[in-house]
Amino acid sequence: MKFKGKVWKFGNDVNTDEIISGKYKYDTLNINEIVKHTFEAIDPDFAEKVSKGDIIVAGGNFGCGSSREQAPLVIKQLGISTVIADFFARIFYRNAVNTGLPIIECPLSEKVDEGDILEVNFEEGSIKNLSKNESFEFRKLSMFMLDILEAGGLVNYLREKKGFPLK
Amino acid sequence: MGKTLAEKIISVSTKKDVYSGDVVLCDVDIVMAHDGTAPLAIEEMKKMGVDKVWDPNKVVLVIDHTSPSPSDRISNIHAMIRNFAKENNIPNLYDAGSGICHQLLIENHVIPFQIVIGGDSHTCTHGALCAFGTGMGSTDVAAIFAYGKTWLRVPETFKVEVAGPLQSYVYSKDIILQTTKEIGAAGATYKAIEFLGSTITNLNMDERFTLTNMAVEMGGKSGFIPVDNVTKKFLEGKGVRNIPEIKPDKDADYEREYLLEAEYIEPMVAVPPRVDNVKPVSEVEALELDQVFIGTCTNGRLSDLKTSAKILKKKKEKVKVRTIIGPASRNILIQAIQEGLIEVFLKYGAVIIPPGCGPCIGRHLGILGDGEVCLSTQNRNFKGRMGNPNAEIYLSSPATAVASAITGYITDPRSILE
Ligand code: SF4
């Protein structure tokens, strides 16, 4: 998996209520209906500003709070190619892999600026900042997780494999 | 090598010797989903190409987050959950008014050594019974619905030891707010937290659940408390006998250790919008309030209602701000009625809402207006949590909340009671 895109920056401790408010998720299962509210509490125009392939770079503890899977889903639905955070909240991390949103743990929040263009290579575990001509490495995901991401999420993965692998 | 509680529980469940860092595929004993997470899980399971759950007796469905339904659209979503339960012959569907999912699991389902996965972040609560409880999202839940399995990474553990007697009007909520202040909102990300020490041994089960409930507020995977006589009595009350004592090994390996001396803990408040921005009540005293809420899976249990009613009876004063009381389950509400607590609340001007999450999630039953300030006994004070990003939520124990309801501003319970 390889992506190239423009950076949007977020701070530390971005929580699931800020990603998509709990008040929207009870009314519908249609993600397209709620996607326009993504990050509303932080930046009400965010959903209109992003373009397909853009990359989010955030500080630590991204996605903390509730277990709502709508959080990675709306980000994916907006066309964000990958989220890079210093580190993620645990449930968000699982949910992102399960819903097929590629995520990377790498401390870049102090090193890149909004609008920079990044190129990310998952197999190599490398990130290039094309705007600043800098390179970074990150710890690659386990094969199991890469397989799930490449299948497009756990649903597709389990449908293809008809269950969990034995080992 | 010695084991922590998390390592012990997962070892027993998987019948393997596991230690932190090991990744294991587990058989799940209970999987729970509620009206916020079940609908997506149901859809995801069907997309996996599976139409029936692996074991209907191990699935628990709860309609608690928006119940009874506040809108026609939500009613349709609730109907989908009911249909799914029917199609799959799932006996444990708890409909509107039964109570909050975690409280229902505690009352009716969870026993030590189980793997309990919930489509809700506060599933970490169940570690107070030495079950491995942790929250996951809808797709993980769907995979469990379909196959009864999930993968877990055995977490490293932080040990939080609390020693000595608590001051009067200081409760387990104050302990956990103090702990959150020390560890930070992300300080225990991916970790388990064990609560040990003489103060913890002296807490009743209601108070213990308040501690483990908030492990996720530090990023934790689960919170654990050893099984001792208090736990055994509680389990015997539910007809569960022959449970041994369960403690961590003396030579267990902890990633970090904290020691709190109970006598120095004061009534605490978490200042919005962060749960780790915790201050002694004295530092925020006199802040005017618009709403007080006593309830939730953190502090809506019988002990919490008893403490609150006792303070109202002692002061014999009506509340000065709108005060909402949400019993965590139907059982708790029945007991509160039998003990005369509900009459006290009504007499002194509070509103009683049906057992469930109520205003905690911000969809109905007490949504805040712009610029309003609420003091709540819940576990989160994020911006927008109670349905309005222009409102502020402070967090405290029920005693601090009820004392503040009586005066109309944030109040140290000791200042009006001692
Ligand atoms: S009471 Fe609040 S925190 Fe607890 S399960 Fe319900 S919404 Fe979640």
XYZ file of C-alpha atoms and ligand atoms in Angstrom:
593
model
C 0.000 0.000 0.000
C 1.287 3.434 -1.002
C -0.330 6.834 -0.565
C 0.519 10.406 -1.425
C -1.435 13.312 -0.009
C -1.679 16.666 1.658
C -1.419 16.996 5.435
C -4.137 18.199 7.817
C -2.868 18.620 11.348
C -4.616 17.851 14.619
C -3.432 18.137 18.220
C -3.267 15.655 21.094
C -6.174 13.663 22.541
C -8.601 14.130 19.647
C -11.600 12.200 21.003
C -14.367 10.256 19.305
C -16.966 12.889 20.262
C -14.893 15.429 18.325
C -14.464 13.112 15.355
C -18.187 12.415 15.146
C -20.553 13.540 17.877
C -22.504 10.790 19.654
C -25.715 12.651 18.934
C -25.523 11.770 15.217
C -24.771 8.105 15.437
C -28.026 6.859 16.934
C -30.243 8.095 14.137
C -28.900 6.281 11.135
C -26.639 3.573 9.864
C -25.974 5.478 6.660
C -22.464 6.863 6.996
C -23.016 9.282 4.096
C -25.619 11.110 6.143
C -23.293 11.874 9.029
C -19.988 12.302 7.233
C -20.500 16.053 6.824
C -20.284 16.406 10.629
C -16.791 14.897 10.817
C -14.527 16.933 13.144
C -17.348 19.454 13.479
C -16.437 20.339 17.075
C -12.850 21.189 16.045
C -13.327 22.654 12.576
C -16.922 22.962 11.314
C -15.807 23.227 7.648
C -13.394 20.318 7.679
C -15.586 17.935 5.697
C -15.870 20.476 2.872
C -12.192 21.334 2.768
C -10.590 17.900 2.485
C -9.793 16.192 -0.795
C -9.498 12.532 -1.587
C -6.143 11.107 -0.564
C -5.372 13.730 2.101
C -3.498 12.604 5.191
C -4.188 13.426 8.831
C -1.204 13.955 11.119
C -2.088 14.130 14.800
C -0.437 14.145 18.205
C -0.851 11.452 20.840
C -3.925 9.493 21.913
C -5.848 10.051 18.687
C -9.360 8.604 18.836
C -9.703 8.358 22.608
C -13.148 8.010 24.134
C -15.936 5.748 23.073
C -15.890 2.551 21.064
C -17.869 4.073 18.199
C -16.672 2.666 14.930
C -18.282 5.549 13.079
C -15.129 7.514 14.015
C -12.701 5.732 11.651
C -15.559 5.153 9.190
C -16.328 8.841 8.656
C -12.617 9.604 8.274
C -12.297 6.872 5.674
C -15.482 8.000 3.962
C -14.116 11.542 3.620
C -11.379 10.039 1.482
C -8.547 10.424 3.990
C -5.920 7.901 2.873
C -4.182 7.415 6.188
C -3.965 8.814 9.708
C -0.508 9.230 11.241
C -0.470 9.877 14.978
C 2.207 9.894 17.671
C 0.079 7.081 19.110
C -3.571 6.002 19.018
C -6.179 5.205 21.644
C -6.561 1.440 21.810
C -10.105 0.916 20.572
C -9.692 3.427 17.754
C -6.600 1.540 16.608
C -8.499 -1.756 16.373
C -11.513 -0.105 14.785
C -9.369 1.588 12.148
C -7.750 -1.709 11.126
C -11.117 -3.477 11.201
C -12.811 -0.878 9.017
C -9.871 -0.727 6.612
C -8.568 2.750 7.490
C -4.763 2.532 7.292
C -3.085 4.046 10.338
C 0.510 4.626 11.326
C 2.098 5.234 14.688
C 4.983 7.644 14.124
C 5.868 10.819 16.062
C 5.530 13.328 13.230
C 3.275 15.900 14.856
C 6.174 18.256 15.601
C 7.938 17.587 12.317
C 5.459 18.253 9.552
C 3.268 21.250 8.815
C -0.260 21.528 7.547
C -0.242 21.470 3.764
C 2.979 19.420 3.444
C 2.820 16.605 0.896
C 3.693 13.171 2.281
C 4.343 9.894 0.509
C 3.723 6.783 2.618
C 4.831 3.224 1.915
C 3.301 0.600 4.226
C 5.373 -2.368 3.092
C 8.626 -0.502 3.624
C 7.471 1.363 6.729
C 8.637 4.666 5.319
C 7.273 8.200 5.018
C 8.720 10.903 2.764
C 7.906 14.553 3.286
C 8.142 15.785 -0.299
C 7.633 19.414 0.757
C 10.599 19.401 3.101
C 12.647 16.622 1.529
C 12.796 14.590 4.747
C 12.266 10.882 5.412
C 10.965 8.968 8.397
C 10.563 5.335 9.311
C 7.784 3.667 11.277
C 7.264 0.277 12.824
C 5.484 -1.834 10.256
C 2.144 -3.371 11.104
C 1.989 -7.098 11.751
C 1.237 -9.278 8.724
C -2.164 -10.164 10.200
C -3.138 -6.488 10.341
C -1.722 -5.679 6.916
C -3.742 -8.589 5.530
C -6.911 -7.158 7.103
C -6.174 -3.666 5.763
C -5.400 -5.005 2.318
C -8.665 -6.935 2.283
C -10.357 -3.583 3.057
C -11.221 -4.455 6.646
C -12.131 -7.382 8.879
C -15.488 -8.011 7.175
C -13.908 -8.733 3.810
C -11.051 -10.599 5.436
C -13.353 -12.976 7.320
C -15.615 -13.395 4.329
C -12.666 -14.397 2.174
C -11.070 -16.689 4.785
C -14.386 -17.977 6.187
C -13.254 -17.412 9.768
C -10.140 -16.676 11.766
C -6.825 -18.294 10.821
C -5.939 -21.088 13.211
C -2.600 -19.648 14.159
C 7.450 -16.133 36.435
C 4.693 -14.421 38.445
C 1.554 -13.227 36.764
C -0.580 -10.119 36.945
C -4.355 -10.486 37.090
C -4.653 -9.859 33.347
C -2.058 -12.572 32.626
C -3.770 -15.004 35.001
C -7.232 -14.509 33.582
C -6.162 -14.859 29.947
C -3.979 -17.866 30.829
C -6.951 -19.633 32.450
C -9.214 -18.750 29.543
C -6.820 -19.859 26.806
C -5.388 -22.794 28.816
C -1.893 -21.518 27.992
C 0.763 -19.715 29.993
C 0.603 -16.217 28.595
C 2.435 -13.038 29.496
C 2.180 -9.404 28.475
C 2.991 -8.867 24.829
C 1.653 -12.266 23.721
C -1.062 -12.084 21.097
C -3.740 -14.734 21.551
C -6.885 -15.812 19.787
C -9.511 -16.133 22.544
C -12.866 -17.826 22.899
C -15.281 -15.163 24.061
C -17.646 -15.994 26.962
C -19.947 -12.984 26.716
C -20.332 -10.492 23.902
C -22.473 -7.427 24.526
C -23.708 -4.725 22.181
C -26.141 -1.862 22.769
C -28.336 0.393 20.673
C -25.320 2.503 19.730
C -23.128 -0.367 18.556
C -25.368 -3.390 17.860
C -26.969 -2.095 14.643
C -23.644 -1.709 12.851
C -22.402 -5.032 14.252
C -25.526 -6.765 12.914
C -24.949 -5.306 9.456
C -21.244 -6.179 9.530
C -21.956 -9.772 10.539
C -24.286 -10.158 7.581
C -21.637 -8.671 5.287
C -19.243 -11.321 6.577
C -21.570 -13.807 4.937
C -22.884 -15.208 8.218
C -26.594 -15.044 9.128
C -26.724 -16.658 12.553
C -24.759 -15.855 15.702
C -22.381 -18.587 16.849
C -24.056 -19.056 20.235
C -27.217 -17.115 21.105
C -26.765 -17.778 24.831
C -23.505 -15.859 24.885
C -24.855 -12.754 23.203
C -26.303 -9.921 25.305
C -28.171 -7.066 23.621
C -29.177 -3.931 25.523
C -31.322 -0.971 24.550
C -30.039 1.581 27.028
C -28.343 4.514 25.318
C -31.443 6.142 23.870
C -34.303 4.434 25.589
C -37.236 4.714 25.548
C -36.675 6.005 22.028
C -36.759 9.787 21.601
C -37.449 9.737 17.827
C -39.044 7.715 15.050
C -35.683 7.036 13.397
C -34.202 5.684 16.591
C -37.313 3.553 17.093
C -36.611 1.912 13.745
C -33.061 1.138 14.805
C -34.341 -0.361 18.058
C -36.773 -2.485 16.041
C -33.873 -3.841 14.012
C -32.152 -4.990 17.228
C -35.349 -6.681 18.436
C -35.764 -8.467 15.119
C -32.183 -9.657 15.196
C -32.686 -11.070 18.703
C -35.811 -12.865 17.553
C -34.292 -14.284 14.371
C -31.321 -15.600 16.326
C -33.253 -16.810 19.396
C -31.121 -14.596 21.631
C -32.694 -14.865 25.085
C -30.868 -11.913 26.625
C -32.336 -8.833 25.008
C -32.729 -6.116 27.630
C -35.252 -3.630 26.331
C -35.947 -0.027 27.358
C -35.966 0.552 31.098
C -33.958 -2.561 32.047
C -30.852 -0.545 32.762
C -27.341 0.260 31.571
C -25.519 -2.533 29.743
C -22.592 -2.803 32.176
C -24.826 -2.890 35.222
C -26.954 -5.636 33.630
C -23.834 -7.662 32.839
C -22.682 -7.286 36.441
C -26.071 -8.282 37.864
C -26.845 -11.183 35.558
C -23.899 -12.495 33.594
C -20.289 -11.836 34.516
C -18.244 -14.220 36.674
C -14.472 -14.427 37.219
C -12.151 -15.691 34.456
C -14.541 -14.957 31.645
C -13.556 -13.057 28.516
C -16.188 -10.324 28.230
C -16.155 -8.206 25.102
C -18.534 -5.317 24.785
C -19.296 -2.923 21.996
C -18.774 -0.170 24.524
C -15.601 1.354 25.899
C -16.617 0.975 29.538
C -16.625 -2.837 29.324
C -13.403 -2.449 31.336
C -15.749 -2.265 34.355
C -15.909 -6.069 34.611
C -12.304 -6.436 35.765
C -13.654 -5.675 39.246
C -14.938 -9.277 39.105
C -11.666 -10.598 37.632
C -13.214 -11.111 34.237
C -11.241 -9.839 31.286
C -13.613 -7.107 30.174
C -12.690 -4.760 27.395
C -14.434 -2.612 24.825
C -14.250 -3.070 21.073
C -15.960 -1.599 18.035
C -18.836 -2.989 16.048
C -16.763 -4.968 13.527
C -14.862 -6.817 16.252
C -18.230 -7.484 17.869
C -19.598 -8.708 14.526
C -16.683 -11.133 14.167
C -17.492 -12.481 17.640
C -21.208 -12.744 16.796
C -20.145 -14.830 13.792
C -17.284 -16.945 15.152
C -17.143 -16.489 18.961
C -13.516 -15.506 18.808
C -11.359 -12.429 19.010
C -7.671 -11.638 19.127
C -6.153 -9.941 22.160
C -2.735 -8.674 23.004
C -2.056 -9.489 26.640
C -1.514 -6.060 28.190
C 1.260 -4.831 30.449
C -0.067 -3.746 33.834
C 0.151 -0.606 35.958
C -0.276 -1.198 39.664
C -2.187 1.447 41.591
C -1.971 0.855 45.321
C -4.255 2.864 47.564
C -3.593 2.613 51.281
C -5.203 3.841 54.472
C -8.606 5.177 55.444
C -10.566 7.649 53.333
C -11.712 10.929 54.842
C -15.435 11.258 55.357
C -17.357 12.375 52.244
C -14.511 11.072 50.057
C -15.388 8.093 47.836
C -14.004 5.771 45.218
C -14.926 8.346 42.539
C -12.481 10.739 44.183
C -9.816 8.003 44.183
C -10.270 7.363 40.482
C -10.300 11.067 39.602
C -7.050 11.466 41.560
C -5.595 8.435 39.750
C -6.623 9.872 36.373
C -4.916 13.124 37.284
C -1.672 11.270 38.069
C -1.666 8.858 35.138
C -3.204 11.244 32.560
C -5.892 10.669 29.930
C -3.498 8.694 27.722
C -1.005 7.521 30.335
C -2.232 3.937 30.427
C -2.979 3.455 26.702
C -3.061 -0.304 25.879
C -2.351 -1.155 29.564
C -4.274 -2.933 32.286
C -4.589 -1.214 35.655
C -4.701 -3.194 38.900
C -6.157 -1.526 41.968
C -4.675 -2.944 45.165
C -4.202 -1.960 48.796
C -6.109 -1.686 52.041
C -8.382 1.140 50.869
C -9.578 -0.957 47.946
C -10.147 -4.027 50.140
C -12.491 -1.901 52.248
C -14.634 -0.760 49.322
C -17.936 -2.469 48.606
C -18.574 -3.831 45.093
C -20.554 -0.771 43.960
C -17.571 1.420 44.798
C -15.126 -0.964 43.150
C -16.993 -0.857 39.848
C -16.597 2.948 39.841
C -12.815 2.449 39.791
C -12.560 -0.146 37.045
C -15.226 1.671 34.989
C -12.850 4.573 34.491
C -9.729 2.597 33.484
C -10.464 3.533 29.869
C -10.393 7.215 30.844
C -6.618 6.744 31.115
C -6.507 4.801 27.859
C -6.537 1.493 29.734
C -7.679 -1.786 28.260
C -9.190 -2.999 31.505
C -9.104 -2.352 35.251
C -8.746 -5.205 37.728
C -9.406 -5.772 41.419
C -8.550 -9.078 43.161
C -11.376 -11.419 44.091
C -11.608 -11.407 47.914
C -14.333 -12.044 50.472
C -16.279 -8.984 49.401
C -16.361 -10.224 45.804
C -17.217 -13.761 46.896
C -20.157 -12.539 48.975
C -21.377 -10.474 46.052
C -21.169 -13.484 43.736
C -22.857 -15.753 46.280
C -25.706 -13.245 46.404
C -26.190 -14.026 42.708
C -25.970 -17.764 43.283
C -22.371 -18.121 42.087
C -20.508 -20.322 44.541
C -17.076 -21.932 44.880
C -15.119 -19.078 43.379
C -11.563 -19.054 44.759
C -9.719 -15.921 45.855
C -7.876 -14.472 42.888
C -4.848 -12.260 43.398
C -1.845 -11.252 41.355
C 1.357 -13.179 42.117
C 3.796 -11.479 44.467
C 6.514 -11.501 41.807
C 4.238 -10.284 39.007
C 5.884 -7.862 36.635
C 4.404 -4.340 36.606
C 5.331 -1.734 34.062
C 4.667 1.098 36.514
C 3.612 1.410 40.124
C 1.704 4.214 41.819
C 1.012 4.671 45.504
C -1.826 6.861 46.716
C -2.389 7.610 50.372
C -6.118 7.687 50.870
C -6.116 10.157 53.740
C -4.748 12.890 51.450
C -7.431 12.441 48.815
C -10.060 15.175 48.888
C -13.395 15.467 47.096
C -12.230 15.994 43.499
C -13.689 17.476 40.343
C -12.659 16.969 36.699
C -12.738 20.312 34.908
C -13.925 20.315 31.276
C -13.071 19.411 28.653
C -10.566 16.917 30.067
C -11.123 14.038 32.424
C -7.540 14.336 33.706
C -7.843 18.048 34.477
C -8.671 17.153 38.055
C -8.749 19.623 40.946
C -9.816 19.500 44.568
C -13.366 20.845 44.871
C -12.002 23.784 46.896
C -10.345 25.158 43.721
C -13.545 25.344 41.689
C -15.959 25.968 44.536
C -18.744 28.479 44.019
C -19.036 27.907 40.262
C -22.727 28.261 39.435
C -24.542 25.263 37.981
C -27.532 24.762 35.697
C -27.892 20.999 36.024
C -26.767 18.153 38.249
C -26.878 14.547 37.058
C -26.438 11.551 39.343
C -26.382 8.252 37.512
C -24.552 6.280 34.756
C -22.462 3.117 34.741
C -19.926 4.987 36.886
C -22.139 6.174 39.743
C -25.770 5.147 39.335
C -25.685 2.199 41.738
C -27.565 1.688 44.998
C -24.702 2.953 47.214
C -24.571 6.132 45.150
C -28.295 6.704 45.494
C -28.143 5.960 49.218
C -25.350 8.472 49.772
C -27.242 11.098 47.771
C -30.548 10.570 49.562
C -28.838 10.593 52.947
C -27.330 14.008 52.281
C -30.670 15.430 51.121
C -32.369 14.079 54.227
C -29.704 15.475 56.463
C -29.882 18.957 54.932
C -33.679 18.928 54.511
C -33.383 21.437 51.657
C -34.783 21.366 48.159
C -32.314 21.338 45.271
C -31.674 24.760 43.727
C -30.819 23.528 40.209
C -32.554 20.921 38.093
C -31.291 17.592 39.359
C -31.652 14.378 37.408
C -31.351 10.974 39.055
C -30.783 7.964 36.812
C -30.736 4.559 38.542
C -28.374 2.252 36.647
C -30.840 -0.634 36.461
C -34.418 -1.658 37.145
C -33.219 -3.730 40.105
C -31.534 -0.720 41.601
C -34.658 1.375 41.062
C -36.801 -1.259 42.808
C -34.431 -1.368 45.768
C -34.307 2.436 45.875
C -38.102 2.529 45.987
C -38.197 -0.122 48.735
C -35.680 1.798 50.805
C -37.575 5.054 50.409
C -34.782 6.783 48.483
C -36.925 7.728 45.498
C -39.423 9.451 47.747
C -36.587 11.503 49.225
C -35.377 12.545 45.773
C -38.850 13.547 44.653
C -39.628 15.360 47.868
C -36.510 17.486 47.547
C -37.152 18.410 43.931
C -35.164 15.930 41.792
C -36.309 14.299 38.528
C -36.178 10.509 38.231
C -35.481 9.122 34.766
C -35.913 5.503 33.616
C -32.951 3.173 34.153
C -30.530 3.667 31.261
C -27.760 5.989 30.120
C -29.970 9.088 30.182
C -28.247 12.406 29.515
C -24.738 10.873 29.682
C -24.580 10.388 25.913
C -26.404 13.589 24.979
C -29.295 12.306 22.938
C -32.234 12.905 25.273
C -33.450 13.374 28.877
C -31.435 16.403 29.915
C -29.488 17.916 27.013
C -27.684 21.068 28.042
C -28.350 24.505 26.562
C -25.684 26.880 25.206
C -23.391 28.128 27.936
C -24.905 25.857 30.564
C -22.818 24.139 33.209
C -23.516 20.649 34.518
C -21.993 18.707 37.379
C -22.325 14.999 36.604
C -21.274 11.742 38.202
C -20.507 10.239 34.780
C -17.056 9.364 33.472
C -16.533 11.790 30.570
C -16.628 15.557 30.263
C -15.597 15.877 26.601
C -16.850 18.831 24.647
C -20.292 17.974 23.294
C -20.646 14.832 25.378
C -24.040 15.805 26.764
C -25.335 16.865 23.375
C -24.106 20.456 23.198
C -20.527 21.525 22.404
C -21.278 24.954 23.907
C -21.979 23.544 27.358
C -19.558 22.496 30.105
C -19.501 19.279 32.114
C -17.734 18.902 35.442
C -17.362 15.431 36.991
C -17.557 14.449 40.655
C -18.780 11.899 43.171
C -22.502 11.666 43.966
C -21.896 13.306 47.378
C -20.254 16.361 45.806
C -22.960 16.431 43.136
C -25.837 16.385 45.602
C -24.222 18.938 47.921
C -23.812 21.182 44.872
C -27.423 20.616 43.827
C -28.527 21.845 47.247
C -26.486 25.067 47.092
C -26.706 25.670 43.332
C -22.943 25.922 42.888
C -20.006 23.518 43.115
C -19.696 22.662 46.777
C -17.400 20.577 48.932
C -19.807 18.193 50.690
C -17.796 18.568 53.894
C -18.426 22.324 53.972
C -22.174 21.940 54.315
C -22.297 18.687 56.239
C -19.617 18.787 58.895
S -23.925 5.435 31.202
Fe -22.747 6.764 29.853
S -20.668 5.924 29.888
Fe -22.031 4.356 30.747
S -22.558 3.026 29.035
Fe -24.146 4.597 29.158
S -23.460 6.262 27.801
Fe -21.706 4.932 28.182
